[in-house]
Short mmCIF file of C-alpha atoms and ligand atoms in Angstrom, two decimals:
data_model
loop_
_atom_site.label_atom_id
_atom_site.label_comp_id
_atom_site.label_asym_id
_atom_site.label_seq_id
_atom_site.Cartn_x
_atom_site.Cartn_y
_atom_site.Cartn_z
CA MET A 202 34.04 -9.23 5.25
CA ALA A 203 35.10 -8.15 1.87
CA VAL A 204 32.26 -6.18 -0.12
CA THR A 205 30.82 -8.45 -2.47
CA THR A 206 31.48 -7.58 -6.07
CA ARG A 207 29.60 -9.17 -9.28
CA GLY A 208 30.85 -12.67 -9.85
CA SER A 209 31.68 -13.63 -6.13
CA ASN A 210 30.14 -16.75 -5.37
CA ILE A 211 28.74 -15.25 -2.13
CA ARG A 212 24.97 -15.15 -2.90
CA ALA A 213 22.98 -13.69 -0.12
CA SER A 214 19.78 -15.25 -1.80
CA ASP A 215 21.65 -18.93 -0.61
CA HIS A 216 21.28 -17.84 3.33
CA ILE A 217 17.34 -16.39 3.21
CA SER A 218 15.63 -18.78 5.34
CA GLU A 219 12.22 -19.66 4.17
CA ASP A 220 11.32 -20.97 7.90
CA ARG A 221 12.39 -17.78 9.94
CA LEU A 222 10.51 -15.89 7.09
CA TRP A 223 7.35 -18.04 7.84
CA GLN A 224 7.51 -17.87 11.46
CA ARG A 225 7.76 -13.69 11.48
CA HIS A 226 4.67 -13.51 9.32
CA MET A 227 2.75 -16.00 11.90
CA ALA A 228 4.00 -13.78 14.56
CA MET A 229 2.74 -10.55 13.00
CA ALA A 230 -0.43 -12.33 12.14
CA LYS A 231 -0.92 -12.48 15.77
CA LEU A 232 -1.16 -8.54 16.01
CA GLY A 233 -4.55 -7.48 14.70
CA ALA A 234 -5.90 -10.90 14.14
CA THR A 235 -9.33 -11.33 13.08
CA PRO A 236 -11.58 -14.68 14.22
CA ARG A 237 -11.76 -15.41 10.05
CA GLY A 238 -7.60 -15.70 10.16
CA GLY A 239 -6.84 -12.60 8.59
CA VAL A 240 -5.95 -9.49 10.25
CA ASN A 241 -7.34 -5.45 11.30
CA ARG A 242 -4.18 -3.60 11.74
CA GLN A 243 -5.26 0.08 11.06
CA ALA A 244 -2.36 2.82 10.05
CA LEU A 245 -1.35 4.32 13.87
CA SER A 246 -3.21 2.05 15.59
CA ALA A 247 -2.62 -0.11 18.90
CA GLU A 248 -1.99 -3.02 16.69
CA ASP A 249 0.11 -1.10 14.22
CA ALA A 250 2.31 0.04 17.29
CA GLN A 251 2.49 -3.56 18.36
CA ALA A 252 3.83 -4.61 15.01
CA ARG A 253 6.38 -1.62 14.52
CA LYS A 254 7.59 -2.53 18.03
CA LEU A 255 8.10 -6.47 16.97
CA LEU A 256 9.87 -5.70 13.70
CA GLY A 257 11.80 -2.98 15.97
CA SER A 258 12.62 -5.64 18.54
CA TRP A 259 14.17 -8.26 15.73
CA ALA A 260 16.41 -5.32 14.28
CA ALA A 261 17.52 -4.43 17.76
CA SER A 262 18.61 -8.14 18.21
CA ARG A 263 20.71 -7.73 14.91
CA GLY A 264 22.04 -4.46 16.09
CA TYR A 265 20.69 -2.70 12.89
CA ASP A 266 19.84 1.22 13.31
CA VAL A 267 16.26 2.05 13.78
CA PHE A 268 14.72 5.28 13.21
CA THR A 269 11.30 6.89 12.33
CA ASP A 270 10.23 10.45 10.29
CA PRO A 271 7.74 13.30 10.84
CA ILE A 272 4.81 11.00 9.13
CA GLY A 273 5.78 7.90 11.28
CA ASN A 274 7.61 5.92 8.40
CA LEU A 275 10.06 3.40 9.86
CA TYR A 276 13.51 2.24 8.86
CA VAL A 277 15.55 -0.48 9.89
CA LYS A 278 19.00 0.56 8.47
CA ARG A 279 22.35 -1.77 7.91
CA PRO A 280 25.00 -0.17 7.66
CA GLY A 281 27.36 -0.19 4.09
CA THR A 282 31.10 0.32 4.21
CA ASP A 283 30.75 3.71 2.94
CA ALA A 284 28.36 5.61 5.20
CA SER A 285 28.27 8.64 2.75
CA ALA A 286 26.65 6.79 -0.24
CA LYS A 287 23.01 6.77 -1.06
CA PRO A 288 20.71 4.36 0.60
CA VAL A 289 18.96 1.45 -1.32
CA LEU A 290 15.64 0.71 0.72
CA SER A 291 13.24 -2.06 0.45
CA GLY A 292 9.82 -2.40 2.03
CA SER A 293 5.95 -2.25 1.80
CA HIS A 294 3.35 -1.70 4.84
CA LEU A 295 2.47 -3.03 7.91
CA ASP A 296 -1.34 -1.48 8.06
CA SER A 297 -3.96 -3.80 6.89
CA GLN A 298 -7.21 -3.28 5.26
CA PRO A 299 -10.25 -3.94 7.67
CA THR A 300 -10.77 -7.44 6.71
CA GLY A 301 -7.54 -7.91 5.42
CA GLY A 302 -4.78 -10.95 5.17
CA LYS A 303 -1.59 -11.77 7.17
CA PHE A 304 0.42 -11.00 3.68
CA ASP A 305 -0.58 -7.57 1.79
CA GLY A 306 2.23 -5.07 2.68
CA THR A 307 3.71 -7.12 5.73
CA TYR A 308 5.37 -9.49 3.06
CA GLY A 309 7.44 -6.74 1.76
CA VAL A 310 8.43 -5.48 5.16
CA LEU A 311 9.66 -9.19 5.99
CA ALA A 312 11.09 -9.99 3.07
CA ALA A 313 13.28 -6.81 3.15
CA PHE A 314 14.33 -7.77 6.79
CA GLU A 315 15.04 -11.02 5.96
CA ALA A 316 17.12 -10.17 3.03
CA LEU A 317 18.90 -7.99 5.69
CA GLU A 318 19.40 -10.97 8.05
CA ALA A 319 20.61 -12.89 4.78
CA LEU A 320 23.43 -10.74 4.06
CA ASP A 321 24.15 -10.68 7.83
CA ASP A 322 24.64 -14.92 7.73
CA ALA A 323 26.43 -14.79 4.60
CA GLY A 324 29.21 -12.11 6.09
CA ILE A 325 28.01 -10.07 2.93
CA LYS A 326 29.02 -6.25 3.23
CA THR A 327 27.74 -3.85 0.70
CA LYS A 328 29.33 -0.25 -0.53
CA ARG A 329 25.56 1.35 0.16
CA PRO A 330 23.64 0.99 3.27
CA ILE A 331 20.52 -1.00 3.08
CA VAL A 332 17.25 0.30 4.83
CA ALA A 333 14.27 -1.99 5.30
CA VAL A 334 11.14 0.55 5.23
CA ALA A 335 7.47 0.15 6.81
CA TRP A 336 5.85 2.98 5.27
CA THR A 337 2.77 4.56 7.48
CA ASN A 338 -0.77 4.06 6.27
CA GLU A 339 -0.34 2.32 2.84
CA GLU A 340 -4.03 0.99 2.81
CA GLY A 341 -6.19 4.43 3.49
CA ASN A 342 -9.07 3.11 5.27
CA ARG A 343 -8.56 4.84 8.73
CA PHE A 344 -6.78 7.75 6.88
CA GLN A 345 -6.62 9.13 3.37
CA PRO A 346 -5.15 9.53 1.32
CA GLY A 347 -3.69 5.94 1.25
CA CYS A 348 0.32 5.57 0.48
CA MET A 349 0.39 8.36 2.75
CA GLY A 350 4.30 8.04 4.21
CA SER A 351 5.46 7.24 1.13
CA GLY A 352 3.89 9.94 -0.62
CA ALA A 353 4.86 12.26 2.02
CA PHE A 354 8.65 10.86 1.71
CA ALA A 355 8.51 11.76 -1.89
CA GLY A 356 7.26 15.45 -1.69
CA VAL A 357 3.35 14.43 -3.25
CA TYR A 358 1.76 15.72 -0.15
CA PRO A 359 2.49 18.38 2.31
CA LEU A 360 3.30 17.09 5.80
CA GLU A 361 0.67 19.60 7.74
CA GLN A 362 -2.10 18.81 5.24
CA LEU A 363 -1.49 14.85 6.15
CA LEU A 364 -0.75 15.54 10.03
CA SER A 365 -4.10 17.06 10.62
CA GLY A 366 -6.22 14.44 8.83
CA LYS A 367 -8.68 12.92 10.89
CA ASP A 368 -10.17 9.68 11.11
CA PRO A 369 -14.52 9.33 11.49
CA GLN A 370 -13.71 8.91 15.25
CA GLY A 371 -11.98 12.68 15.18
CA THR A 372 -8.33 11.53 15.97
CA SER A 373 -5.80 13.65 13.96
CA VAL A 374 -2.97 11.58 12.07
CA ARG A 375 -0.51 13.81 14.73
CA ASP A 376 -2.22 12.48 17.75
CA ALA A 377 -2.49 9.00 16.64
CA PHE A 378 1.37 8.76 16.02
CA ALA A 379 2.17 10.55 18.84
CA GLU A 380 0.42 7.61 20.67
CA LEU A 381 1.83 5.11 18.90
CA LEU A 382 5.52 6.06 19.81
CA LYS A 383 4.61 5.69 23.28
CA THR A 384 4.28 2.00 22.84
CA ALA A 385 6.79 1.73 19.81
CA PRO A 386 8.95 4.54 20.56
CA ALA A 387 11.79 5.22 17.76
CA ARG A 388 14.17 7.77 17.58
CA LEU A 389 13.01 10.39 14.95
CA GLU A 390 15.02 11.99 12.28
CA PRO A 391 13.43 15.55 11.78
CA ARG A 392 13.85 15.50 8.16
CA LEU A 393 11.20 14.35 5.86
CA GLY A 394 12.63 12.18 2.87
CA PHE A 395 16.40 11.60 2.34
CA PRO A 396 18.58 10.65 -1.30
CA ILE A 397 18.26 7.56 -1.93
CA ASP A 398 19.96 5.18 -4.61
CA SER A 399 16.84 2.93 -5.56
CA TYR A 400 14.16 0.97 -4.13
CA ILE A 401 12.51 -2.60 -4.02
CA GLU A 402 9.22 -3.41 -3.00
CA ALA A 403 8.13 -7.29 -2.80
CA HIS A 404 4.58 -7.57 -2.64
CA ILE A 405 2.13 -10.78 -2.80
CA GLU A 406 0.24 -10.32 -6.37
CA GLN A 407 -3.47 -9.87 -4.93
CA GLY A 408 -4.24 -11.37 -8.46
CA PRO A 409 -4.44 -14.47 -10.17
CA ILE A 410 -1.96 -14.01 -12.73
CA LEU A 411 0.93 -15.99 -11.47
CA GLU A 412 -0.90 -18.81 -10.14
CA ASN A 413 -2.42 -19.24 -13.29
CA THR A 414 0.45 -19.26 -15.40
CA LYS A 415 2.51 -21.39 -12.84
CA ASN A 416 5.16 -18.55 -12.76
CA GLU A 417 6.99 -18.40 -9.25
CA ILE A 418 7.86 -14.21 -9.82
CA GLY A 419 6.08 -11.30 -11.34
CA ILE A 420 8.50 -8.49 -12.52
CA VAL A 421 6.34 -5.63 -12.38
CA THR A 422 6.88 -2.92 -15.19
CA LEU A 423 3.64 -0.26 -14.48
CA ILE A 424 1.60 0.23 -11.40
CA GLN A 425 -1.69 1.30 -13.28
CA GLY A 426 -2.75 4.86 -12.15
CA MET A 427 -5.65 5.71 -9.56
CA ARG A 428 -7.69 8.45 -8.92
CA ARG A 429 -9.96 8.59 -5.77
CA PHE A 430 -12.77 10.69 -4.81
CA TYR A 431 -15.28 12.37 -2.35
CA ILE A 432 -18.66 12.35 -3.36
CA ASP A 433 -20.60 14.77 -0.48
CA VAL A 434 -24.28 14.57 -1.69
CA PHE A 435 -26.54 17.19 0.54
CA GLY A 436 -30.53 16.72 0.75
CA GLU A 437 -32.93 17.64 3.31
CA GLU A 438 -34.14 15.93 6.53
CA ALA A 439 -37.49 15.27 7.00
CA HIS A 440 -40.34 13.19 8.62
CA SER A 441 -40.68 9.59 6.56
CA GLY A 442 -44.31 9.11 7.95
CA THR A 443 -45.33 12.58 7.09
CA THR A 444 -43.28 13.91 3.93
CA PRO A 445 -44.59 13.26 0.49
CA LEU A 446 -42.44 11.93 -1.90
CA LYS A 447 -42.44 14.80 -4.15
CA LEU A 448 -41.24 17.19 -1.39
CA ARG A 449 -38.41 15.50 -0.59
CA LYS A 450 -34.71 16.14 -1.02
CA ASP A 451 -33.46 12.60 -0.29
CA ALA A 452 -29.65 12.23 -0.43
CA LEU A 453 -29.60 8.63 -0.35
CA LYS A 454 -31.99 8.13 -3.14
CA SER A 455 -29.73 11.07 -5.44
CA ALA A 456 -26.48 9.30 -4.71
CA CYS A 457 -27.54 5.86 -5.35
CA SER A 458 -28.76 7.06 -8.74
CA MET A 459 -25.24 8.62 -9.01
CA VAL A 460 -23.72 5.20 -8.46
CA THR A 461 -25.65 3.80 -11.17
CA ALA A 462 -25.56 6.58 -13.45
CA LEU A 463 -21.73 6.46 -13.57
CA GLU A 464 -21.62 3.08 -14.70
CA PRO A 465 -22.15 3.67 -18.59
CA LEU A 466 -19.39 6.27 -18.49
CA MET A 467 -17.19 3.39 -16.55
CA ALA A 468 -18.68 0.34 -18.85
CA ASP A 469 -15.58 -1.55 -20.27
CA PRO A 470 -15.79 -4.31 -22.94
CA THR A 471 -12.48 -5.27 -22.30
CA ASP A 472 -12.93 -5.35 -18.59
CA THR A 473 -9.79 -3.41 -17.49
CA VAL A 474 -11.49 -0.11 -15.94
CA ARG A 475 -11.68 -0.64 -12.09
CA TYR A 476 -14.56 1.46 -10.94
CA THR A 477 -15.39 0.89 -7.04
CA VAL A 478 -17.65 2.54 -4.39
CA GLY A 479 -16.29 1.14 -1.15
CA ARG A 480 -17.53 3.40 1.47
CA PHE A 481 -21.16 5.05 1.95
CA GLU A 482 -22.03 6.70 4.34
CA ILE A 483 -25.59 8.10 5.55
CA TYR A 484 -26.60 11.03 7.70
CA PRO A 485 -28.32 10.86 9.96
CA GLY A 486 -29.21 7.29 9.70
CA SER A 487 -32.59 6.97 11.08
CA PRO A 488 -34.65 4.81 9.81
CA SER A 489 -37.71 7.49 10.21
CA THR A 490 -35.71 10.36 8.80
CA VAL A 491 -35.39 10.94 4.99
CA PRO A 492 -31.68 11.28 4.79
CA SER A 493 -29.89 14.84 4.39
CA LYS A 494 -26.36 13.97 3.66
CA VAL A 495 -24.57 10.81 1.86
CA HIS A 496 -20.79 10.51 1.80
CA PHE A 497 -19.30 8.11 -0.68
CA LEU A 498 -15.72 7.18 -1.99
CA ILE A 499 -15.07 6.48 -5.28
CA ASP A 500 -12.05 4.39 -6.40
CA LEU A 501 -11.10 4.53 -10.15
CA ARG A 502 -8.04 2.46 -11.67
CA HIS A 503 -6.84 2.41 -15.12
CA PRO A 504 -3.40 1.66 -16.91
CA ASP A 505 -3.51 4.29 -19.61
CA ILE A 506 -3.55 7.99 -18.24
CA ALA A 507 -5.72 9.14 -21.27
CA THR A 508 -8.18 6.81 -20.00
CA LEU A 509 -8.23 7.93 -16.45
CA GLU A 510 -8.47 11.36 -17.00
CA ARG A 511 -11.50 10.93 -19.37
CA LEU A 512 -13.23 9.13 -16.70
CA GLY A 513 -12.37 10.88 -13.79
CA ASP A 514 -13.34 14.03 -15.33
CA GLY A 515 -16.45 12.66 -16.00
CA ILE A 516 -17.68 12.15 -12.90
CA ALA A 517 -18.70 15.76 -11.48
CA SER A 518 -21.21 16.17 -14.34
CA ILE A 519 -23.00 13.17 -13.98
CA CYS A 520 -23.45 13.29 -10.20
CA GLU A 521 -24.77 17.03 -10.63
CA ALA A 522 -27.33 16.05 -13.17
CA GLU A 523 -28.55 13.44 -10.80
CA ALA A 524 -28.59 15.75 -7.84
CA ALA A 525 -30.54 18.27 -9.38
CA LYS A 526 -33.36 15.74 -10.42
CA ARG A 527 -33.98 15.50 -6.73
CA GLY A 528 -33.53 18.95 -5.62
CA CYS A 529 -30.25 17.86 -3.98
CA THR A 530 -26.89 19.20 -4.31
CA VAL A 531 -23.25 17.58 -4.64
CA LYS A 532 -19.84 18.20 -4.18
CA VAL A 533 -17.08 16.00 -5.68
CA THR A 534 -13.69 16.44 -4.42
CA GLU A 535 -10.83 14.62 -5.85
CA TYR A 536 -8.48 13.53 -3.00
CA THR A 537 -5.81 11.12 -4.58
CA THR A 538 -4.59 11.18 -8.13
CA VAL A 539 -1.36 9.23 -9.19
CA ALA A 540 -0.65 8.72 -12.89
CA PRO A 541 0.31 5.08 -13.86
CA MET A 542 4.02 4.76 -12.84
CA PRO A 543 6.52 2.64 -14.95
CA MET A 544 8.91 1.27 -12.72
CA GLY A 545 12.78 2.23 -13.36
CA ALA A 546 14.45 0.34 -16.00
CA GLU A 547 17.56 -0.53 -14.10
CA ALA A 548 15.33 -2.11 -11.01
CA VAL A 549 13.55 -3.91 -13.39
CA ALA A 550 16.62 -5.29 -15.36
CA LEU A 551 18.16 -6.18 -12.16
CA VAL A 552 15.39 -8.05 -10.71
CA ARG A 553 15.04 -9.73 -13.89
CA ASP A 554 18.73 -11.02 -13.65
CA SER A 555 18.15 -12.09 -10.10
CA ALA A 556 15.30 -14.08 -11.25
CA LYS A 557 17.04 -15.79 -14.03
CA ALA A 558 19.97 -16.40 -12.24
CA LEU A 559 18.32 -18.28 -9.49
CA GLY A 560 16.39 -20.44 -12.03
CA MET A 561 13.04 -18.87 -11.07
CA LYS A 562 10.14 -19.10 -13.63
CA HIS A 563 9.15 -15.31 -14.25
CA ILE A 564 6.93 -12.92 -16.32
CA ASP A 565 6.69 -9.56 -16.82
CA ILE A 566 3.57 -8.12 -15.16
CA ILE A 567 1.37 -4.95 -14.61
CA SER A 568 0.17 -4.35 -10.90
CA GLY A 569 -3.82 -3.74 -10.72
CA ALA A 570 -3.00 -2.71 -6.99
CA GLY A 571 -1.39 0.34 -5.68
CA HIS A 572 1.66 0.61 -4.02
CA ASP A 573 4.37 2.74 -2.02
CA ALA A 574 6.47 1.89 -4.87
CA MET A 575 4.09 4.13 -7.08
CA HIS A 576 5.66 7.45 -4.50
CA VAL A 577 8.97 6.13 -4.44
CA ALA A 578 9.30 5.96 -8.29
CA LYS A 579 9.05 9.77 -8.11
CA VAL A 580 12.43 10.26 -6.48
CA ALA A 581 14.57 7.03 -7.59
CA PRO A 582 14.48 4.28 -9.77
CA ALA A 583 11.94 1.49 -8.31
CA GLY A 584 10.94 -1.73 -9.18
CA MET A 585 8.59 -4.28 -7.47
CA ILE A 586 8.72 -8.30 -7.20
CA PHE A 587 5.57 -10.08 -7.36
CA VAL A 588 5.07 -13.80 -5.80
CA PRO A 589 1.62 -15.62 -6.17
CA CYS A 590 -1.21 -15.76 -3.53
CA TRP A 591 -3.60 -17.91 -3.12
CA LYS A 592 -6.20 -17.56 -6.11
CA GLY A 593 -5.19 -14.06 -6.47
CA ILE A 594 -7.49 -13.42 -3.46
CA SER A 595 -6.75 -10.36 -1.37
CA HIS A 596 -8.27 -7.53 0.66
CA ASN A 597 -9.94 -10.40 2.18
CA GLU A 598 -9.18 -12.49 5.40
CA THR A 599 -8.90 -15.45 3.70
CA GLU A 600 -5.43 -13.90 1.80
CA ASP A 601 -2.93 -16.98 1.65
CA ALA A 602 0.33 -17.62 0.16
CA THR A 603 3.27 -20.49 0.62
CA ALA A 604 6.78 -20.09 2.69
CA LYS A 605 8.10 -21.34 -0.67
CA ASP A 606 6.65 -18.54 -3.15
CA LEU A 607 7.80 -16.00 -0.11
CA ALA A 608 10.85 -17.21 0.09
CA ASN A 609 11.53 -17.24 -3.61
CA GLY A 610 10.55 -13.56 -3.74
CA ALA A 611 12.91 -12.93 -0.93
CA ARG A 612 16.01 -14.66 -2.61
CA VAL A 613 15.12 -12.51 -5.97
CA LEU A 614 15.00 -9.32 -3.52
CA ALA A 615 18.12 -10.32 -1.65
CA ASP A 616 20.36 -10.54 -4.70
CA ALA A 617 19.09 -7.75 -6.33
CA LEU A 618 19.48 -5.45 -3.12
CA VAL A 619 23.30 -6.79 -3.32
CA SER A 620 23.72 -5.61 -6.91
CA LEU A 621 21.88 -2.49 -6.25
CA ALA A 622 24.02 -1.54 -3.22
CA ASN A 623 27.29 -2.39 -4.60
CA ARG A 624 27.24 -0.79 -8.11
O1 LIG B 1352 -5.67 -0.16 -2.84
C1 LIG B 1352 -4.55 -0.82 -3.13
O2 LIG B 1352 -4.43 -0.92 -4.20
C2 LIG B 1352 -3.69 -1.25 -2.44
O3 LIG B 1352 -3.54 -2.66 -1.87
N1 LIG B 1352 -3.63 -0.51 -0.78
MN1 LIG B 1353 -0.21 -3.78 -0.18
MN1 LIG B 1354 -3.76 -3.76 0.25
#
């Protein structure tokens, strides 16, 4: 089989199978399926192990090399003619939100795997190896921070700090990973991170732009920045029946006033600022005890670094002022800081060329959602391909996409990967 060169008439995209790709999604969707048609597949959970085992079985039937690394990223490698050449990577994540959908993350892993299969079916050899990857814990729900596996790969976080992190039940990443390997064993490559040539991630848009503008492909030019914070509010437990309000140090009421007091800072007539409190835990949680502690998380996003810095830097003082009003104290800890990340010009151009060559209607787009590409872009030229999803809904069990749109993105991906792997 000849290495394909520019201009050869064999196209990997012609061998993308819309049905095979759809069936693989439906098979994956059974793992962690929820009654409302979504998926709950928490990072390094039994469901995640089953998904990795299923991917590994498909990879084994193709004879691909499957291996993992110390943070649990899972790699499926299709060899190139030059084993010493830096590989091209493509993938996303298999973990989901608790009320997640069938396509967020899973699509990027399965589209990458479909591209490998299409190359086999087309009899295409590439100079560089191409590696499909499932990054560990992109969603950052069970464990924080999100994009954990790609962040470790890119050297953003120290491995030990990540492995010792614990979920709300007290299980560490290290122990969860060890447990997962019992169900989904994979050869362990001891080094974390390795030189790569480039990376492309396919993902549903998780927004309404492509659907509303009737575009088939979104060419991501930038992933907006994000800052995430733990806010811990400390008050004093007291009897709800005997303690006068003026003597209370009510952590719950203090925390609620913080969430509201931040609204003016986050107010934005252009509706570009994304300020979210998605987790709010009260301690001790008894109806007849004044709460002594609240732990809540802030997720703040914006495409402009100066705005992200100004807004994020304004959080602590507002929380401290509110805490003082009720005799409480507060600790603000920033646990995720990711600047707005432009995609690599070369990867963007190749994705655009691939979409054009396939005659697909496409537009440039900024990603409102975070992705593993924002870390991988720190160590190699990275690009992203978006496909439409139903009404732009995601992080919701009704998330949906069409087989045709998924296949379109996989076609663009396959040809872009061949271009990168042969240049
Ligand atoms: O939060 C995000 O943007 C990603 O979907 N996990
Ligand atoms: Mn995702
Ligand atoms: Mn997500």
